[in-house]
Amino acid sequence: MSTTTADTVFERPAQRSWLPTVAIWVVLLTVPLWLPWIGGYTALAGRVLVLGLAAMALNFLLGFTGVMSFGHAAYFGLGCYGTGLTLKYLSDSTPLAMLVGILLGGIAGTVFGALIVRRRGVYFAMVTIAFGQICYYVAYRWNSLTGGDDGLRGFQRQPLHIGNWIIDIQNNPVLFYYFIAAVFAVCIGLMAFLLRSPFGRTLLAIRENERRARFLGIPVERHIWLSFSISCFFTAAAGSLYALLNNFADPMTLHFTLSGEIVIMAVMGGMRAFWGPLVGAAVFVVLQDYISSMTVNWMSFIGLLFVLVVLFFPRGLLGFVRAYSEK
Amino acid sequence: MLQLVLFNVFNGLIIGAFYVLMALGLAMILNLSNVINFAHGNFLALGGYIAFVLTPYIGFWGALLVSPLLTAVLGLLLERFLVRKLYGRDPVYSLLLTFGLAFIIQDVCRYIWGPNGLPVSVPPSLATPLSNELFFVTGYRLFMVAVVIVAVIALFLFLRYSRMGMRIRAGTLDLETVAALGINVRLLRSLNFAVGIFLAGLAGVLAGGQIGLNPNMGDDLLMPSFIAIIVGGVGSLTGTLVGGLLIGVAGALTTVFYPSASEAVIYIIMMLVLLIRPRGLMGEEGMLT
């Protein structure tokens, strides 16, 4: 893996780097205009953005720090439940509910990260999976609070009040889509900023050669812990949006199956490309939506997708495109 | 009360025995090949289903012998054509591969044998309780425990004294040196993988006789097996054995006092171990960490 050098993030020529960003934003912002024409629906686009944010947040850790978490569904699901529970029991303010969800998932990740930061490789992955399953079982068992297996129902996203303005994201799906896009923009903007900062470059150094980074006096554990926590906060933000999108919190959002799906989105799109996970999420969500409406044996097809990606597209779609365009 | 506690301790030992069979196979593959086999629980289900198909022809005893072997052969094929390609690459790829395989195997089982539970018929000689006071000790349950004990002892003897077993242990510690000494590491990994899958298949046959078969029967065992490995310590098979039995009995004992926490308690044990002794009960510092 260390054969690819750090060219992906900061050594590409500056005059080219804005082009994909502009293209992606043009596509994202015009989605409500053209999606119905090709048979999609706006909630599907919302799902792509939400899971894309989760995959990009995971990739902050996986692709740019080189640490493999297989339990990110936990933080996604905690964000989801935190938001849902706040809206149901505490307050009818959407921003407050999101804040609670993000803090719940992010702080859980930060505390847990401190426990496991010395582990590496598959062992790190295994411990993160096991922790994720704790959250799943709590949601599954704590019937009176979380609704158990049926999931948490009985809450709705509320319109936003900004001064005298009311933005009705509750009933207008297109407005809500743009709300998701706005949160998405803030989150990935922050991640891009962090990756370009000295802190982000230190993470890349750790990914490329942990031992050398340690010799340089970089506190590796602290950086991995920070990276893990940041990744968890953004994943929780995605989960929080997911609760608002569905008006429902599903225990399956905490299950390790979703963790695996988030990882495959990142890998399928391209772990070393900043936008890769979003592309992967788009492909995965649309395929899953399509296949599961076509056949009951959709699990085989999704499984096959995993196998094919791993064997034939290990560098992901964007990695493939880049390798092709550089020939 | 004493009977209730005994009943649950015995139950815990049986559940723990399944955790041990699963976790030992997982741990062997993890230690030597650095692969987390997400499909392990699905190989368990496959073992059970193969036994279900074979029982009418060769009886339960025949199936008990043949089915794990066939499961191991299937595992060997998957290792040879898929998993092997990913050794030495970023571990995320082998994780995703076995994750996808788990989906596929589960779906194929559901497609062939249907989503509903199927029974594996157990010989009548094993199905009766041994005594009235200890009604829960049926012959079959004792038999399961005995089979697991024999399998575990055989595995440890194999690893300790056979040439292949010693190579596997050496490879766990330092695969490069083992390869440099002229040992065929690919063959070693294949064989090791097959042994791990064999144990899963065996657990599948035994579980089929106890709780019946369904396509996702292995799922509930996978996570506790991970935890058994974490609690016992990565790199130590003895630790995995202890970890499996510990969480099995702890879970079952909790059922006596506070049933809804029976799953939570194994996670609490894991968190305590991670807090107090991160390497696991018997793990050595620096192993795979």
Coordinates of C-alpha atoms in Angstrom, one line a residue:
Chain A
M1 CA 0.0 0.0 0.0
S2 CA 2.9 2.3 0.7
T3 CA 3.7 2.4 -3.0
T4 CA 1.3 5.2 -3.6
T5 CA 2.9 8.3 -2.3
A6 CA 1.3 11.3 -0.8
D7 CA 0.6 12.9 -4.2
T8 CA -3.1 12.5 -3.8
V9 CA -3.8 15.2 -1.4
F10 CA -1.4 18.0 -1.8
E11 CA 1.1 17.5 -4.6
R12 CA -1.3 17.6 -7.5
P13 CA -1.0 20.8 -9.6
A14 CA -3.1 23.5 -8.2
Q15 CA -4.7 24.5 -11.5
R16 CA -6.3 21.1 -11.9
S17 CA -7.5 20.5 -8.4
W18 CA -10.5 22.8 -8.5
L19 CA -12.1 21.1 -11.5
P20 CA -13.4 17.9 -9.9
T21 CA -14.7 20.0 -6.9
V22 CA -16.6 22.3 -9.2
A23 CA -18.0 19.4 -11.2
I24 CA -19.1 17.5 -8.2
W25 CA -20.8 20.6 -6.7
V26 CA -22.6 21.4 -9.9
V27 CA -23.9 17.8 -10.0
L28 CA -24.9 17.9 -6.3
L29 CA -26.7 21.2 -6.5
T30 CA -28.7 20.4 -9.6
V31 CA -29.8 17.0 -8.5
P32 CA -33.4 17.9 -7.7
L33 CA -33.8 19.3 -11.2
W34 CA -32.8 16.2 -13.2
L35 CA -33.1 13.3 -10.8
P36 CA -36.9 12.8 -11.3
W37 CA -36.4 12.7 -15.1
I38 CA -34.2 9.6 -14.8
G39 CA -36.5 7.8 -12.4
G40 CA -34.9 8.7 -9.1
Y41 CA -36.4 10.4 -6.1
T42 CA -35.0 13.2 -3.9
A43 CA -34.7 11.1 -0.8
L44 CA -32.4 8.8 -2.7
A45 CA -30.1 11.7 -3.4
G46 CA -30.3 12.6 0.3
R47 CA -29.2 9.1 1.1
V48 CA -26.3 9.3 -1.2
L49 CA -25.1 12.6 0.4
V50 CA -25.6 11.2 4.0
L51 CA -23.8 7.9 3.4
G52 CA -21.2 9.8 1.3
L53 CA -20.5 12.0 4.3
A54 CA -20.2 8.9 6.5
A55 CA -17.8 7.3 4.0
M56 CA -15.7 10.4 3.6
A57 CA -15.6 10.7 7.4
L58 CA -14.4 7.1 7.7
N59 CA -11.9 7.7 4.9
F60 CA -10.4 10.5 7.0
L61 CA -9.2 7.7 9.2
L62 CA -8.9 4.9 6.7
G63 CA -7.5 6.6 3.6
F64 CA -5.6 9.5 5.2
T65 CA -4.4 8.1 8.5
G66 CA -4.1 4.5 7.4
V67 CA -6.0 3.1 10.4
M68 CA -8.8 0.7 9.7
S69 CA -12.0 1.0 11.7
F70 CA -14.7 -1.5 11.0
G71 CA -17.2 -0.2 13.5
H72 CA -18.1 3.2 12.3
A73 CA -21.8 2.2 12.2
A74 CA -21.7 2.7 16.0
Y75 CA -21.1 6.4 15.7
F76 CA -23.4 6.8 12.8
G77 CA -26.2 5.0 14.7
L78 CA -25.5 7.0 17.9
G79 CA -25.8 10.2 15.9
C80 CA -29.0 8.9 14.5
Y81 CA -30.5 7.9 17.9
G82 CA -29.2 11.0 19.7
T83 CA -31.1 13.2 17.2
G84 CA -34.2 11.0 17.2
L85 CA -34.4 10.8 21.0
T86 CA -33.9 14.6 21.4
L87 CA -36.7 15.3 18.9
K88 CA -39.0 12.8 20.5
Y89 CA -38.5 13.6 24.2
L90 CA -36.7 16.8 24.7
S91 CA -37.1 19.5 22.2
D92 CA -38.6 20.3 18.8
S93 CA -35.5 22.2 17.6
T94 CA -33.8 20.4 14.7
P95 CA -30.4 22.1 15.2
L96 CA -30.3 21.2 18.9
A97 CA -31.2 17.6 18.1
M98 CA -28.4 17.4 15.6
L99 CA -26.0 18.9 18.1
V100 CA -27.0 16.2 20.6
G101 CA -26.6 13.4 18.1
I102 CA -23.2 14.7 16.9
L103 CA -22.0 15.1 20.5
L104 CA -23.3 11.6 21.5
G105 CA -21.6 9.8 18.6
G106 CA -18.4 12.0 18.7
I107 CA -17.8 11.8 22.4
A108 CA -18.5 8.0 22.5
G109 CA -15.9 7.7 19.7
T110 CA -13.4 9.9 21.5
V111 CA -13.7 7.9 24.8
F112 CA -13.5 4.6 23.1
G113 CA -10.7 5.7 20.9
A114 CA -8.5 6.4 23.9
L115 CA -8.9 2.8 24.9
I116 CA -7.8 1.2 21.7
V117 CA -5.4 3.7 20.1
R118 CA -2.4 1.4 20.7
R119 CA -3.9 -1.4 18.7
R120 CA -3.1 -1.7 15.0
G121 CA -4.2 -3.4 11.8
V122 CA -6.8 -6.2 12.0
Y123 CA -6.8 -6.2 15.8
F124 CA -7.8 -2.5 15.8
A125 CA -10.6 -3.4 13.3
M126 CA -11.8 -6.3 15.5
V127 CA -12.0 -4.2 18.6
T128 CA -13.9 -1.5 16.8
I129 CA -16.4 -4.0 15.5
A130 CA -17.0 -5.4 19.0
F131 CA -17.5 -1.9 20.4
G132 CA -20.0 -1.2 17.6
Q133 CA -22.0 -4.3 18.6
I134 CA -22.2 -3.0 22.2
C135 CA -24.2 0.0 20.9
Y136 CA -26.3 -2.2 18.7
Y137 CA -27.2 -4.4 21.6
V138 CA -28.1 -1.5 23.9
A139 CA -30.4 -0.1 21.2
Y140 CA -31.8 -3.5 20.6
R141 CA -32.4 -4.4 24.2
W142 CA -33.4 -1.0 25.7
N143 CA -36.9 -1.4 24.4
S144 CA -38.6 1.3 26.5
L145 CA -36.3 4.0 25.3
T146 CA -35.2 3.1 21.8
G147 CA -38.1 1.0 20.5
G148 CA -35.9 -2.1 20.3
D149 CA -36.0 -4.1 17.2
D150 CA -38.7 -1.9 15.6
G151 CA -36.6 1.2 15.8
L152 CA -37.3 4.6 17.2
R153 CA -40.5 6.1 15.7
G154 CA -42.6 9.1 16.6
F155 CA -40.4 12.0 15.8
Q156 CA -40.2 14.4 12.8
R157 CA -37.7 16.8 11.6
Q158 CA -38.9 20.3 12.4
P159 CA -38.8 23.5 10.3
L160 CA -35.8 25.7 10.9
H161 CA -36.3 29.1 12.4
I162 CA -33.7 31.7 11.5
G163 CA -34.7 35.1 12.8
N164 CA -38.1 35.8 11.4
W165 CA -37.5 33.3 8.6
I166 CA -39.0 29.8 8.6
I167 CA -37.4 27.2 6.3
D168 CA -39.8 24.4 6.0
I169 CA -37.5 21.4 5.6
Q170 CA -40.2 19.3 7.2
N171 CA -42.6 19.1 4.3
N172 CA -40.5 20.3 1.3
P173 CA -38.1 17.5 0.3
V174 CA -36.2 19.7 -2.1
L175 CA -35.5 22.2 0.6
F176 CA -34.5 19.4 3.0
Y177 CA -32.1 18.1 0.3
Y178 CA -30.4 21.5 0.2
F179 CA -30.2 21.5 4.0
I180 CA -28.4 18.2 3.8
A181 CA -26.1 19.5 1.1
A182 CA -25.3 22.6 3.3
V183 CA -24.4 20.4 6.3
F184 CA -22.4 18.2 4.0
A185 CA -20.6 21.2 2.6
V186 CA -19.6 22.4 6.0
C187 CA -18.4 19.0 7.2
I188 CA -16.3 18.2 4.2
G189 CA -15.0 21.7 4.0
L190 CA -13.8 21.3 7.6
M191 CA -12.3 17.9 6.7
A192 CA -10.5 19.3 3.6
F193 CA -9.2 22.2 5.8
L194 CA -7.9 19.7 8.4
L195 CA -6.2 17.6 5.7
R196 CA -4.4 20.5 4.3
S197 CA -3.2 21.7 7.6
P198 CA 0.1 20.6 9.2
F199 CA -2.0 18.3 11.3
G200 CA -3.4 16.6 8.2
R201 CA 0.0 16.2 6.7
T202 CA 1.2 14.6 9.9
L203 CA -1.6 12.1 9.5
L204 CA -0.4 11.3 6.0
A205 CA 3.1 10.9 7.3
I206 CA 1.8 8.3 9.8
R207 CA 0.0 6.5 7.1
E208 CA 3.0 6.3 4.9
N209 CA 5.5 5.2 7.5
E210 CA 4.5 5.0 11.1
R211 CA 7.9 4.1 12.4
R212 CA 9.6 7.0 10.7
A213 CA 7.0 9.4 11.9
R214 CA 7.7 8.2 15.4
F215 CA 11.4 8.7 15.0
L216 CA 10.6 12.3 13.9
G217 CA 9.1 12.8 17.3
I218 CA 5.5 12.9 16.2
P219 CA 3.2 11.6 19.0
V220 CA 1.7 8.9 16.8
E221 CA -0.9 7.7 19.3
R222 CA -2.2 11.1 20.0
H223 CA -2.6 11.9 16.3
I224 CA -4.4 8.6 15.6
W225 CA -6.7 9.2 18.6
L226 CA -7.5 12.7 17.3
S227 CA -8.1 11.5 13.8
F228 CA -10.3 8.7 15.1
S229 CA -12.3 11.2 17.2
I230 CA -12.7 13.7 14.3
S231 CA -13.8 10.9 12.0
C232 CA -16.4 9.8 14.6
F233 CA -17.8 13.3 15.0
F234 CA -18.3 13.6 11.3
T235 CA -19.8 10.1 11.1
A236 CA -22.2 11.1 13.8
A237 CA -23.2 14.2 11.9
A238 CA -24.0 11.9 8.9
G239 CA -26.0 9.7 11.3
S240 CA -27.9 12.7 12.6
L241 CA -28.9 13.7 9.1
Y242 CA -30.0 10.1 8.5
A243 CA -32.4 10.3 11.4
L244 CA -33.9 13.5 10.0
L245 CA -34.0 12.1 6.5
N246 CA -36.1 9.0 7.5
N247 CA -37.8 10.5 10.6
F248 CA -36.9 7.1 12.0
A249 CA -33.9 5.5 13.8
D250 CA -33.3 1.9 12.8
P251 CA -31.1 -0.4 15.0
M252 CA -29.6 -1.6 11.8
T253 CA -27.8 1.7 11.5
L254 CA -25.8 0.5 14.5
H255 CA -25.1 -3.0 13.1
F256 CA -21.7 -4.0 11.8
T257 CA -23.2 -4.7 8.4
L258 CA -23.5 -1.0 7.9
S259 CA -19.9 -0.5 9.0
G260 CA -18.8 -2.9 6.2
E261 CA -21.0 -1.1 3.7
I262 CA -19.4 2.3 4.7
V263 CA -16.0 0.8 4.2
I264 CA -16.8 -0.7 0.8
M265 CA -18.2 2.7 -0.3
A266 CA -14.8 4.3 0.6
V267 CA -12.8 1.5 -1.1
M268 CA -15.0 1.3 -4.1
G269 CA -14.8 5.0 -4.8
G270 CA -11.1 5.2 -4.0
M271 CA -9.6 5.6 -0.5
R272 CA -6.8 7.8 -1.7
A273 CA -9.0 10.3 -3.4
F274 CA -10.8 13.0 -1.4
W275 CA -14.0 12.6 -3.3
G276 CA -13.7 8.9 -3.8
P277 CA -16.0 7.8 -0.9
L278 CA -18.8 10.1 -2.2
V279 CA -18.6 8.5 -5.6
G280 CA -18.5 5.0 -4.0
A281 CA -21.5 5.9 -1.9
A282 CA -23.5 7.1 -4.9
V283 CA -22.7 3.9 -6.8
F284 CA -23.5 1.7 -3.8
V285 CA -26.7 3.4 -2.8
V286 CA -28.1 3.4 -6.3
L287 CA -27.1 -0.2 -7.0
Q288 CA -28.6 -1.4 -3.7
D289 CA -31.8 0.5 -4.3
Y290 CA -32.0 -1.0 -7.8
I291 CA -31.0 -4.5 -7.0
S292 CA -33.2 -4.9 -3.9
S293 CA -36.2 -3.8 -6.0
M294 CA -35.4 -6.4 -8.6
T295 CA -34.6 -9.6 -6.7
V296 CA -35.0 -11.1 -3.3
N297 CA -31.4 -12.4 -3.6
W298 CA -29.9 -8.9 -3.4
M299 CA -27.5 -10.0 -0.7
S300 CA -25.7 -12.2 -3.2
F301 CA -25.3 -9.4 -5.6
I302 CA -24.0 -7.0 -2.9
G303 CA -21.6 -9.7 -1.7
L304 CA -20.5 -10.2 -5.2
L305 CA -19.9 -6.5 -5.5
F306 CA -17.6 -6.7 -2.5
V307 CA -15.6 -9.5 -4.0
L308 CA -15.3 -8.0 -7.4
V309 CA -14.2 -4.6 -6.0
V310 CA -11.6 -6.2 -3.8
L311 CA -10.2 -8.4 -6.6
F312 CA -10.4 -6.1 -9.6
F313 CA -10.8 -2.5 -8.4
P314 CA -8.7 -2.3 -5.2
R315 CA -7.8 1.3 -5.8
G316 CA -11.4 2.3 -6.4
L317 CA -13.2 4.0 -9.3
L318 CA -11.3 7.3 -9.0
G319 CA -8.0 5.5 -8.5
F320 CA -8.8 3.6 -11.7
V321 CA -9.7 6.8 -13.6
R322 CA -6.6 8.5 -12.3
A323 CA -4.3 5.6 -13.3
Y324 CA -5.9 5.6 -16.7
S325 CA -5.7 9.3 -17.3
E326 CA -2.0 9.4 -16.4
K327 CA -1.0 6.8 -18.9
Chain B
M1 CA -31.6 -22.3 43.3
L2 CA -28.6 -24.5 43.2
Q3 CA -30.2 -26.5 40.4
L4 CA -30.9 -23.3 38.5
V5 CA -27.4 -22.1 38.9
L6 CA -26.0 -25.5 37.8
F7 CA -28.4 -25.6 34.9
N8 CA -27.1 -22.2 33.7
V9 CA -23.5 -23.0 34.3
F10 CA -24.0 -26.2 32.2
N11 CA -25.7 -24.2 29.5
G12 CA -22.9 -21.6 29.6
L13 CA -20.4 -24.4 29.2
I14 CA -22.2 -25.6 26.1
I15 CA -22.5 -22.1 24.6
G16 CA -18.9 -21.5 25.6
A17 CA -17.9 -24.7 23.8
F18 CA -19.4 -23.3 20.6
Y19 CA -17.7 -20.0 21.1
V20 CA -14.4 -21.9 21.6
L21 CA -14.8 -23.9 18.4
M22 CA -15.6 -20.8 16.4
A23 CA -13.0 -18.6 18.1
L24 CA -10.2 -21.1 17.8
G25 CA -10.7 -21.4 14.1
L26 CA -11.0 -17.6 13.7
A27 CA -7.9 -17.1 15.8
M28 CA -5.8 -19.6 13.9
I29 CA -6.6 -17.8 10.6
L30 CA -6.1 -14.4 12.2
N31 CA -2.8 -15.3 13.8
L32 CA -1.2 -16.9 10.7
S33 CA -2.8 -15.1 7.8
N34 CA -3.8 -11.8 9.4
V35 CA -7.3 -12.2 8.0
I36 CA -10.5 -11.7 10.0
N37 CA -12.8 -14.3 8.5
F38 CA -16.3 -12.7 8.6
A39 CA -17.7 -15.7 6.8
H40 CA -16.7 -18.0 9.7
G41 CA -20.3 -18.1 11.0
N42 CA -21.5 -18.9 7.5
F43 CA -19.1 -21.8 7.2
L44 CA -20.7 -23.0 10.5
A45 CA -24.1 -22.9 8.9
L46 CA -22.8 -24.7 5.8
G47 CA -21.4 -27.5 7.9
G48 CA -24.8 -27.9 9.5
Y49 CA -26.6 -27.9 6.2
I50 CA -24.2 -30.4 4.7
A51 CA -24.8 -32.7 7.6
F52 CA -28.6 -32.2 7.1
V53 CA -28.2 -33.4 3.5
L54 CA -25.9 -36.3 4.3
T55 CA -27.8 -37.7 7.4
P56 CA -30.4 -39.7 5.4
Y57 CA -27.6 -41.5 3.6
I58 CA -24.8 -42.1 6.1
G59 CA -26.6 -41.4 9.4
F60 CA -25.7 -38.8 12.0
W61 CA -22.4 -40.4 12.9
G62 CA -21.2 -40.5 9.3
A63 CA -22.3 -36.9 8.8
L64 CA -20.5 -35.8 11.9
L65 CA -17.3 -37.1 10.4
V66 CA -17.8 -36.2 6.8
S67 CA -19.5 -32.8 6.9
P68 CA -16.7 -30.9 8.7
L69 CA -14.3 -32.3 6.1
L70 CA -16.4 -31.2 3.2
T71 CA -16.8 -27.8 4.8
A72 CA -13.0 -27.6 5.1
V73 CA -12.7 -28.5 1.4
L74 CA -15.0 -25.7 0.5
G75 CA -13.0 -23.4 2.7
L76 CA -9.8 -24.6 1.1
L77 CA -11.2 -23.8 -2.4
L78 CA -12.2 -20.3 -1.4
E79 CA -8.8 -19.7 0.2
R80 CA -7.0 -21.0 -2.9
F81 CA -8.9 -18.9 -5.4
L82 CA -9.9 -15.8 -3.4
V83 CA -8.4 -15.2 0.0
R84 CA -4.9 -16.1 -1.1
K85 CA -4.7 -13.3 -3.6
L86 CA -5.0 -10.8 -0.8
Y87 CA -2.2 -12.0 1.6
G88 CA 0.3 -9.2 2.1
R89 CA -2.0 -6.5 1.0
D90 CA -3.7 -3.9 3.2
P91 CA -5.9 -6.0 5.6
V92 CA -8.9 -3.9 4.7
Y93 CA -9.2 -5.9 1.4
S94 CA -9.3 -9.4 3.0
L95 CA -11.9 -8.1 5.5
L96 CA -14.1 -6.8 2.8
L97 CA -13.7 -10.0 0.8
T98 CA -14.8 -12.3 3.7
F99 CA -17.5 -9.8 4.4
G100 CA -18.8 -10.2 0.9
L101 CA -18.4 -14.0 1.1
A102 CA -20.5 -14.0 4.2
F103 CA -23.3 -12.3 2.4
I104 CA -23.1 -14.7 -0.6
I105 CA -22.9 -17.9 1.5
Q106 CA -25.8 -16.8 3.7
D107 CA -27.9 -16.0 0.6
V108 CA -27.0 -19.2 -1.1
C109 CA -28.0 -21.2 2.0
R110 CA -31.3 -19.4 2.0
Y111 CA -31.8 -20.0 -1.7
I112 CA -31.2 -23.7 -1.5
W113 CA -32.6 -24.7 1.9
G114 CA -35.1 -21.9 2.5
P115 CA -35.3 -19.3 5.2
N116 CA -37.0 -21.5 7.8
G117 CA -35.4 -23.6 10.4
L118 CA -34.5 -27.2 9.6
P119 CA -33.8 -30.0 12.2
V120 CA -30.8 -32.3 12.1
S121 CA -32.0 -35.6 13.5
V122 CA -30.0 -36.8 16.4
P123 CA -29.7 -40.6 17.2
P124 CA -32.3 -41.5 19.9
S125 CA -29.7 -42.9 22.1
L126 CA -28.4 -39.4 22.7
A127 CA -31.7 -37.6 23.0
T128 CA -32.9 -38.8 26.4
P129 CA -32.1 -37.1 29.7
L130 CA -29.7 -38.9 32.0
S131 CA -31.5 -38.4 35.3
N132 CA -34.6 -36.7 36.7
E133 CA -32.9 -34.2 39.0
L134 CA -30.5 -33.1 36.3
F135 CA -33.1 -33.0 33.6
F136 CA -31.1 -30.6 31.5
V137 CA -28.2 -33.0 31.1
T138 CA -29.3 -34.8 28.0
G139 CA -27.0 -37.3 26.4
Y140 CA -26.7 -35.1 23.4
R141 CA -25.5 -32.2 25.4
L142 CA -22.9 -34.3 27.2
F143 CA -21.9 -35.7 23.9
M144 CA -21.4 -32.2 22.4
V145 CA -19.2 -31.2 25.3
A146 CA -17.2 -34.4 24.9
V147 CA -16.8 -33.8 21.1
V148 CA -15.6 -30.3 21.7
I149 CA -13.1 -31.4 24.4
V150 CA -11.8 -34.1 22.1
A151 CA -11.5 -31.7 19.2
V152 CA -9.7 -29.1 21.3
I153 CA -7.3 -31.6 22.8
A154 CA -6.6 -33.0 19.3
L155 CA -6.0 -29.4 18.0
F156 CA -3.6 -28.6 20.8
L157 CA -1.7 -31.9 20.4
F158 CA -1.5 -31.3 16.6
L159 CA -0.1 -27.8 17.1
R160 CA 2.3 -28.9 19.8
Y161 CA 3.8 -32.0 18.5
S162 CA 3.2 -32.5 14.8
R163 CA 5.6 -31.0 12.3
M164 CA 2.9 -29.0 10.6
G165 CA 1.6 -27.7 13.9
M166 CA 5.0 -26.5 15.0
R167 CA 5.4 -24.7 11.6
I168 CA 2.0 -23.1 12.1
R169 CA 3.1 -21.8 15.6
A170 CA 6.4 -20.7 14.3
G171 CA 4.7 -18.9 11.4
T172 CA 2.4 -17.1 13.8
L173 CA 5.5 -15.6 15.5
D174 CA 7.6 -14.9 12.4
L175 CA 6.4 -15.9 9.0
E176 CA 9.4 -14.5 7.1
T177 CA 11.9 -16.6 9.0
V178 CA 9.7 -19.7 8.5
A179 CA 9.6 -19.0 4.8
A180 CA 13.4 -18.4 4.7
L181 CA 13.9 -21.8 6.3
G182 CA 12.4 -23.3 3.1
I183 CA 8.9 -24.1 4.3
N184 CA 6.1 -23.7 1.9
V185 CA 4.2 -20.9 3.5
R186 CA 1.3 -20.9 1.0
L187 CA 0.6 -24.5 1.8
L188 CA 0.9 -23.8 5.5
R189 CA -1.6 -21.0 5.3
S190 CA -4.0 -23.1 3.2
L191 CA -3.8 -26.0 5.6
N192 CA -4.2 -23.7 8.6
F193 CA -7.3 -22.1 7.0
A194 CA -8.8 -25.5 6.3
V195 CA -8.3 -26.5 10.0
G196 CA -10.0 -23.4 11.1
I197 CA -13.0 -24.0 8.8
F198 CA -13.1 -27.6 9.8
L199 CA -13.7 -26.5 13.4
A200 CA -16.5 -24.2 12.2
G201 CA -18.1 -27.1 10.3
L202 CA -17.9 -29.3 13.3
A203 CA -19.6 -26.7 15.4
G204 CA -22.2 -26.4 12.7
V205 CA -23.1 -30.1 12.8
L206 CA -23.3 -30.0 16.6
A207 CA -25.3 -26.8 16.7
G208 CA -27.7 -28.2 14.1
G209 CA -28.6 -31.2 16.4
Q210 CA -29.2 -28.8 19.3
I211 CA -31.0 -25.8 17.9
G212 CA -31.7 -26.7 14.3
L213 CA -30.5 -25.0 11.2
N214 CA -31.2 -21.6 9.7
P215 CA -29.2 -19.5 7.2
N216 CA -28.0 -17.0 9.7
M217 CA -27.4 -19.3 12.6
G218 CA -23.7 -18.4 12.7
D219 CA -24.3 -14.7 13.0
D220 CA -25.1 -14.8 16.7
L221 CA -21.9 -16.8 17.4
L222 CA -19.5 -14.6 15.4
M223 CA -19.4 -11.6 17.6
P224 CA -19.0 -13.5 20.9
S225 CA -16.1 -15.3 19.1
F226 CA -14.4 -12.0 18.4
I227 CA -14.9 -11.1 22.0
A228 CA -13.5 -14.4 23.2
I229 CA -10.3 -13.7 21.1
I230 CA -10.0 -10.1 22.4
V231 CA -10.6 -11.2 26.0
G232 CA -8.3 -14.2 25.8
G233 CA -5.6 -12.2 24.0
V234 CA -4.7 -12.2 20.3
G235 CA -2.0 -14.7 19.5
S236 CA -2.7 -17.1 22.3
L237 CA -5.0 -20.0 21.5
T238 CA -5.1 -21.0 25.2
G239 CA -6.3 -17.5 25.9
T240 CA -9.0 -17.9 23.2
L241 CA -10.1 -21.2 24.9
V242 CA -10.3 -19.5 28.3
G243 CA -12.0 -16.5 26.9
G244 CA -14.7 -18.5 25.1
L245 CA -15.5 -20.5 28.2
L246 CA -15.4 -17.4 30.4
I247 CA -17.9 -15.4 28.4
G248 CA -20.1 -18.4 27.8
V249 CA -20.5 -19.1 31.5
A250 CA -20.6 -15.4 32.5
G251 CA -23.4 -14.8 30.0
A252 CA -25.4 -17.9 31.2
L253 CA -24.9 -17.0 34.9
T254 CA -26.2 -13.5 34.3
T255 CA -29.4 -15.1 32.9
V256 CA -30.1 -16.3 36.4
F257 CA -30.1 -12.9 38.0
Y258 CA -30.8 -10.4 35.3
P259 CA -31.8 -12.1 32.0
S260 CA -31.8 -9.0 29.8
A261 CA -28.2 -8.3 30.5
S262 CA -27.0 -11.7 29.4
E263 CA -25.5 -10.3 26.2
A264 CA -24.4 -7.1 27.7
V265 CA -22.2 -8.8 30.3
I266 CA -19.8 -10.2 27.7
Y267 CA -19.3 -6.8 26.3
I268 CA -18.7 -5.4 29.8
I269 CA -16.1 -8.1 30.3
M270 CA -14.4 -7.1 27.0
M271 CA -14.4 -3.4 28.0
L272 CA -12.9 -4.3 31.4
V273 CA -10.2 -6.3 29.8
L274 CA -9.4 -3.5 27.3
L275 CA -9.2 -1.1 30.2
I276 CA -7.2 -3.1 32.6
R277 CA -5.2 -5.5 30.5
P278 CA -5.4 -4.3 26.8
R279 CA -3.4 -7.3 25.5
G280 CA -6.0 -9.7 26.7
L281 CA -5.8 -12.2 29.6
M282 CA -3.1 -14.4 28.1
G283 CA -1.9 -12.3 25.2
E284 CA 1.7 -11.2 24.9
E285 CA 2.5 -7.6 24.4
G286 CA 3.5 -6.8 20.8
M287 CA 1.6 -9.7 19.2
L288 CA -0.3 -8.4 16.2
T289 CA -1.0 -5.2 17.9

